[in-house]
Coordinates of C-alpha atoms and ligand atoms in Angstrom, one line a residue:
M1 CA -13.1 -7.8 -2.5
S2 CA -11.0 -5.0 -0.3
K3 CA -7.9 -4.4 0.4
R4 CA -6.4 -5.9 3.5
I5 CA -3.5 -4.7 5.6
V6 CA -2.2 -6.0 8.8
V7 CA -0.3 -4.7 11.5
L8 CA 1.8 -6.0 14.4
T9 CA 4.4 -4.8 16.8
S10 CA 7.4 -7.0 17.6
G11 CA 10.6 -7.5 20.1
G12 CA 10.4 -5.0 23.2
D13 CA 6.9 -3.6 23.3
A14 CA 7.7 0.2 24.0
P15 CA 5.7 3.2 25.0
G16 CA 3.4 4.8 22.0
M17 CA 3.3 1.4 20.1
N18 CA -1.0 1.5 20.6
A19 CA -0.8 5.1 19.1
A20 CA 1.0 4.0 16.1
I21 CA -1.7 0.8 16.0
R22 CA -4.3 2.9 16.1
A23 CA -2.5 5.7 13.7
V24 CA -2.5 2.8 11.0
A25 CA -5.9 0.9 12.1
R26 CA -7.6 4.4 11.5
A27 CA -5.8 5.6 8.5
G28 CA -6.1 2.9 6.8
H29 CA -9.7 2.6 7.3
A30 CA -10.2 5.8 6.3
A31 CA -8.5 4.6 2.9
G32 CA -10.9 2.7 2.3
W33 CA -8.5 -1.3 3.7
E34 CA -9.3 -3.9 6.1
V35 CA -7.9 -3.6 8.7
F36 CA -6.1 -6.5 11.2
G37 CA -3.7 -7.3 14.0
A38 CA -2.0 -9.8 13.9
R39 CA -1.5 -11.3 17.5
N40 CA 2.2 -11.8 19.6
G41 CA 4.1 -10.8 16.4
F42 CA 5.4 -11.8 13.7
D43 CA 4.3 -15.2 14.9
G44 CA 0.4 -14.1 14.3
L45 CA 1.5 -14.0 10.8
V46 CA 3.1 -17.6 10.8
K47 CA -0.2 -19.2 12.7
G48 CA -2.9 -16.9 10.8
D49 CA -4.0 -15.5 14.4
L50 CA -5.5 -11.8 13.0
R51 CA -8.1 -10.2 14.2
P52 CA -9.6 -7.0 12.6
L53 CA -9.4 -3.7 13.5
G54 CA -12.0 -1.3 13.1
P55 CA -11.4 2.4 14.1
R56 CA -13.8 1.8 17.2
D57 CA -11.3 -1.4 18.0
V58 CA -8.4 1.3 18.8
G59 CA -10.4 3.2 20.7
G60 CA -9.2 4.5 24.4
I61 CA -6.2 2.8 23.8
L62 CA -3.4 6.4 22.7
Q63 CA -2.8 6.9 26.1
T64 CA -1.8 3.1 27.6
G65 CA 1.8 1.7 27.0
G66 CA 2.7 -1.6 26.4
T67 CA 1.3 -3.3 23.0
I68 CA -3.2 -4.3 23.1
L69 CA -1.6 -7.4 20.2
G70 CA 0.6 -8.7 22.5
S71 CA 4.7 -9.3 21.1
A72 CA 7.6 -11.5 20.7
R73 CA 11.3 -12.2 19.4
S74 CA 9.7 -14.5 16.9
K75 CA 12.0 -17.5 16.0
R76 CA 9.7 -19.0 14.4
F77 CA 9.8 -16.8 11.6
R78 CA 13.5 -16.6 11.2
T79 CA 13.3 -19.7 9.2
P80 CA 12.6 -19.6 5.7
E81 CA 10.3 -22.4 6.7
G82 CA 8.5 -19.9 9.3
R83 CA 8.5 -17.1 6.3
A84 CA 6.7 -19.2 3.7
E85 CA 4.2 -20.6 6.6
A86 CA 3.6 -16.4 7.3
L87 CA 3.2 -15.2 3.6
A88 CA 1.0 -18.7 2.6
K89 CA -1.6 -17.5 5.9
L90 CA -1.0 -13.9 4.4
E91 CA -2.1 -14.9 0.7
H92 CA -4.9 -17.3 2.1
L93 CA -6.3 -14.5 4.3
G94 CA -5.9 -11.8 0.9
V95 CA -3.7 -9.5 3.3
T96 CA -1.3 -8.1 0.7
A97 CA 0.6 -6.2 3.1
A98 CA 2.5 -5.4 6.4
V99 CA 3.4 -2.7 8.8
V100 CA 5.8 -3.8 11.4
I101 CA 6.5 -1.9 14.7
G102 CA 9.3 -2.8 16.0
G103 CA 13.1 -2.1 16.8
N104 CA 16.2 -3.6 14.6
G105 CA 15.2 -6.7 15.5
S106 CA 11.7 -6.9 13.9
Q107 CA 13.0 -4.6 11.1
Q108 CA 15.4 -7.3 10.0
G109 CA 11.8 -9.3 9.9
T110 CA 10.0 -6.5 8.0
Y111 CA 13.0 -6.6 5.3
A112 CA 12.8 -10.6 4.8
L113 CA 8.9 -10.0 4.1
S114 CA 9.9 -7.3 1.4
K115 CA 12.6 -9.2 0.4
A116 CA 10.5 -11.9 -0.7
G117 CA 8.5 -9.9 -2.2
F118 CA 5.4 -9.1 0.0
A119 CA 4.8 -5.0 1.0
A120 CA 5.7 -4.3 3.9
V121 CA 6.9 -0.4 6.2
G122 CA 8.4 -0.2 8.9
I123 CA 7.3 1.9 11.7
A124 CA 10.9 2.7 14.3
S125 CA 9.9 1.6 17.5
T126 CA 12.4 1.0 20.0
I127 CA 13.3 2.7 23.8
D128 CA 16.6 2.0 22.5
N129 CA 17.0 4.6 19.9
D130 CA 19.4 1.5 17.8
L131 CA 17.4 1.9 14.4
V132 CA 19.3 3.9 11.8
G133 CA 16.4 6.1 10.1
S134 CA 14.9 7.5 12.5
D135 CA 17.0 10.0 14.8
L136 CA 14.3 9.0 17.5
T137 CA 11.7 5.5 18.1
I138 CA 9.1 5.5 19.5
G139 CA 9.0 4.8 23.4
A140 CA 12.4 6.5 23.8
D141 CA 11.2 9.4 25.2
T142 CA 8.3 7.8 27.4
A143 CA 11.8 6.0 28.5
L144 CA 14.2 8.7 28.9
N145 CA 11.6 10.7 31.4
V146 CA 11.1 7.8 33.0
A147 CA 15.0 7.3 34.5
L148 CA 14.9 11.2 35.3
E149 CA 11.6 10.6 37.4
A150 CA 14.1 8.0 39.2
I151 CA 17.5 9.8 38.5
D152 CA 15.5 13.0 40.0
R153 CA 14.5 10.7 43.3
L154 CA 17.7 9.3 43.6
K155 CA 19.0 12.5 44.5
A156 CA 17.0 13.1 46.8
T157 CA 17.8 10.3 49.0
G158 CA 21.1 10.5 48.1
S159 CA 21.3 14.0 49.4
S160 CA 20.2 12.7 52.6
L161 CA 22.0 9.7 53.1
G162 CA 25.4 11.3 50.9
R163 CA 25.3 8.2 49.2
A164 CA 26.5 7.2 45.4
F165 CA 24.2 5.3 42.6
L166 CA 24.8 3.3 40.3
V167 CA 22.1 3.5 38.4
E168 CA 21.4 0.8 34.9
V169 CA 19.2 2.1 32.7
M170 CA 18.5 -0.4 30.1
G171 CA 19.2 -0.3 26.1
R172 CA 20.8 -3.4 25.4
D173 CA 24.1 -2.1 23.8
Y174 CA 23.1 0.6 22.9
G175 CA 24.7 3.9 25.0
Y176 CA 21.5 6.1 23.8
L177 CA 19.6 6.1 27.2
A178 CA 22.1 6.0 29.2
L179 CA 23.9 9.5 27.5
M180 CA 20.9 11.4 27.6
A181 CA 19.4 9.9 30.8
A182 CA 23.3 11.0 32.5
V183 CA 23.3 14.6 30.7
A184 CA 19.2 15.0 31.2
G185 CA 19.6 14.1 34.8
G186 CA 22.7 15.9 35.4
A187 CA 24.4 12.8 37.0
E188 CA 28.3 13.1 37.7
A189 CA 29.3 10.2 35.5
V190 CA 27.8 7.9 32.8
V191 CA 29.3 3.7 31.7
L192 CA 28.6 3.4 28.2
P193 CA 29.2 0.3 26.1
E194 CA 30.5 2.9 23.2
T195 CA 34.0 3.4 25.2
D196 CA 36.2 2.3 27.6
T197 CA 35.4 2.6 31.3
D198 CA 38.2 2.0 34.3
P199 CA 36.9 1.4 37.0
D200 CA 39.2 2.8 39.0
A201 CA 39.3 5.9 37.2
L202 CA 35.6 6.1 38.0
A203 CA 36.3 5.9 41.3
G204 CA 39.0 8.7 41.2
E205 CA 35.7 10.5 39.7
I206 CA 33.3 9.9 42.5
R207 CA 35.8 10.9 44.7
A208 CA 36.1 13.9 43.5
A209 CA 32.5 14.8 44.1
F210 CA 32.6 13.5 47.0
D211 CA 35.0 15.6 48.0
R212 CA 34.4 19.0 45.4
G213 CA 31.4 18.8 48.1
K214 CA 28.8 17.1 46.0
P215 CA 25.9 15.7 48.5
H216 CA 25.3 12.3 46.1
G217 CA 26.9 10.8 43.2
I218 CA 24.1 9.6 40.4
V219 CA 26.5 7.3 37.6
V220 CA 24.4 6.8 34.6
V221 CA 25.6 3.1 33.6
A222 CA 24.3 1.5 30.4
E223 CA 23.2 -1.8 31.0
G224 CA 25.3 -2.9 27.9
A225 CA 28.5 -1.4 29.9
K226 CA 31.5 -4.2 29.8
M227 CA 30.9 -3.4 33.9
N228 CA 27.3 -3.5 34.5
A229 CA 26.2 -1.6 37.8
E230 CA 26.8 -4.4 40.3
A231 CA 29.8 -4.9 39.1
L232 CA 31.4 -2.0 39.3
A233 CA 29.5 -1.4 43.1
R234 CA 31.8 -4.8 44.2
H235 CA 34.9 -3.5 42.8
F236 CA 34.4 0.0 44.8
K237 CA 33.9 -2.1 47.4
E238 CA 36.6 -4.2 47.4
H239 CA 39.3 -1.6 46.0
K240 CA 38.5 2.0 46.4
D241 CA 36.7 4.3 48.8
V242 CA 34.7 6.7 46.9
G243 CA 33.4 8.5 49.7
F244 CA 30.1 8.2 49.2
D245 CA 28.1 4.7 50.7
V246 CA 27.1 2.9 47.4
R247 CA 23.8 2.0 46.4
V248 CA 22.5 0.4 42.6
T249 CA 19.2 0.9 41.3
I250 CA 18.8 -1.5 38.1
L251 CA 15.9 0.9 36.4
G252 CA 14.9 -2.4 33.6
H253 CA 11.5 -2.9 32.4
V254 CA 9.6 -0.5 34.6
Q255 CA 11.4 1.8 31.5
R256 CA 9.2 0.3 29.1
G257 CA 5.9 0.3 30.3
G258 CA 5.4 4.0 31.1
R259 CA 1.8 6.4 29.5
P260 CA 3.2 7.3 26.3
T261 CA 4.6 11.0 26.5
Y262 CA 3.1 13.8 24.3
Y263 CA 6.4 13.2 21.7
D264 CA 6.2 9.6 21.4
R265 CA 2.2 9.6 21.3
M266 CA 2.7 12.5 18.4
L267 CA 5.5 10.5 16.4
A268 CA 3.4 7.6 17.2
T269 CA 0.4 9.2 15.2
R270 CA 2.9 10.6 12.5
L271 CA 4.3 7.3 11.9
G272 CA 1.5 4.9 11.9
F273 CA -0.3 8.2 8.9
A274 CA 2.8 8.2 7.0
A275 CA 3.4 4.1 6.8
V276 CA -0.3 3.6 5.1
D277 CA 0.1 7.3 3.2
R278 CA 3.5 4.8 1.5
L279 CA 1.3 2.0 1.2
E280 CA -1.7 3.3 -0.5
R281 CA 1.4 5.1 -2.9
G282 CA 1.9 1.5 -3.9
E283 CA 5.7 2.2 -1.7
H284 CA 6.8 0.0 0.9
G285 CA 10.3 -1.8 1.4
V286 CA 11.0 1.5 3.9
L287 CA 11.5 2.5 7.5
M288 CA 8.9 5.3 9.0
G289 CA 11.0 7.3 11.2
V290 CA 11.8 10.7 11.7
L291 CA 14.8 12.3 10.4
R292 CA 16.1 16.4 11.0
G293 CA 12.0 16.2 12.6
E294 CA 10.0 14.7 9.1
V295 CA 8.5 12.3 8.5
A296 CA 11.0 10.0 6.6
A297 CA 11.5 7.1 4.5
T298 CA 14.3 5.5 4.7
P299 CA 15.6 1.8 2.4
L300 CA 15.1 -1.6 4.9
S301 CA 18.2 -2.4 3.8
E302 CA 19.8 0.3 4.8
V303 CA 18.4 -0.2 8.0
A304 CA 18.6 -3.7 9.0
G305 CA 21.1 -4.7 11.1
K306 CA 22.9 -2.3 10.7
A307 CA 25.0 0.1 13.5
K308 CA 23.4 3.9 14.6
P309 CA 26.5 5.8 15.6
L310 CA 26.3 7.6 19.3
D311 CA 27.1 11.0 19.3
L312 CA 30.0 10.8 22.1
S313 CA 30.0 14.3 21.6
L314 CA 27.7 15.1 25.0
L315 CA 30.3 13.3 26.5
K316 CA 32.3 16.8 27.2
L317 CA 28.8 18.5 27.7
A318 CA 28.1 15.7 30.5
G319 CA 31.6 16.3 31.9
V320 CA 31.5 19.9 32.3
M321 CA 28.3 20.5 33.7
T322 CA 29.3 17.9 36.6
R323 CA 31.4 20.7 37.9
Ligands
F6P401 O1 14.9 -3.9 22.7 C1 14.1 -3.2 24.0 C2 14.6 -3.9 25.3 O2 13.5 -3.2 26.6 C3 16.5 -3.3 25.6 O3 16.3 -2.3 26.6 C4 16.8 -4.4 26.4 O4 18.2 -4.8 26.6 C5 16.1 -6.1 26.0 O5 14.0 -4.7 25.5 C6 15.3 -6.4 27.4 O6 14.9 -7.7 26.9 P1 13.5 -8.7 27.6 O7 11.9 -7.8 27.4 O8 13.0 -9.4 26.8 O9 13.7 -8.6 29.1

């Protein structure tokens, strides 16, 4: 019987997940594996809902957002009974290895599989970029480019009418997307979950930008910040005159669905290939990511549930650039 491997996508979809599925399917095929895709993440393992993924089945997906396999945040797999069901299904189907493409919560599932003695490898994929073991995760670059395009547009309309925009970006409780979008988008201020923001002081910063003659005020707000964009806008309306007329734009899921950028396609292709290569060498229980530009494997014990520190030194850079 040929070697069988299953690939799945779990948690929030991220642009580049399809490129990673394609890479696993084709690298697996090249190495003599029979490759299967599980439908809707770990739920597919629990239900034994697997379909064959030959090299031709993954044609035409490299450039598409979302995930052809479907995704989920499986409640069932989080229970010992659910995991036992999944392992029994995999054994029954003759599948001996798994590649899990996903973010922080999903890699806890990969770790659980691995601790149960199953050969599992994770691939770092989330727009939030909050995974230890990868400097950048699949999808973050595309999500940032979507945010930047939105900010560029908001600057144009904001400058025309003398407005400030509170632009809320995703990222769950991690401020990476907000901080990078603020620096690369030339925002006047940024609000992060990692730092305390006094709304009156923030209003003062925006007012100062207005007084310096800036035609617009762009504030990037992380969705996980203590006060979100709506709350800040309410506060300004009730207590502070920031000079500009204030509007709120919440980018939300628009950041998730885009065509993957060059960077995300390359990263996904390299990590998918590397995940299969690890399994070929009999190595597992690791997350494949990129560290200092190189593909790297980090033990899942050092990844699952761990918090990745945010480089707050960029705040100083952002502050200087707003002059
Ligand atoms: O983890 C990815 C992410 O897009 C977060 O940035 C966001 O907080 C969350 O998923 C949204 O989850 P859902 O798609 O379930 O609304």
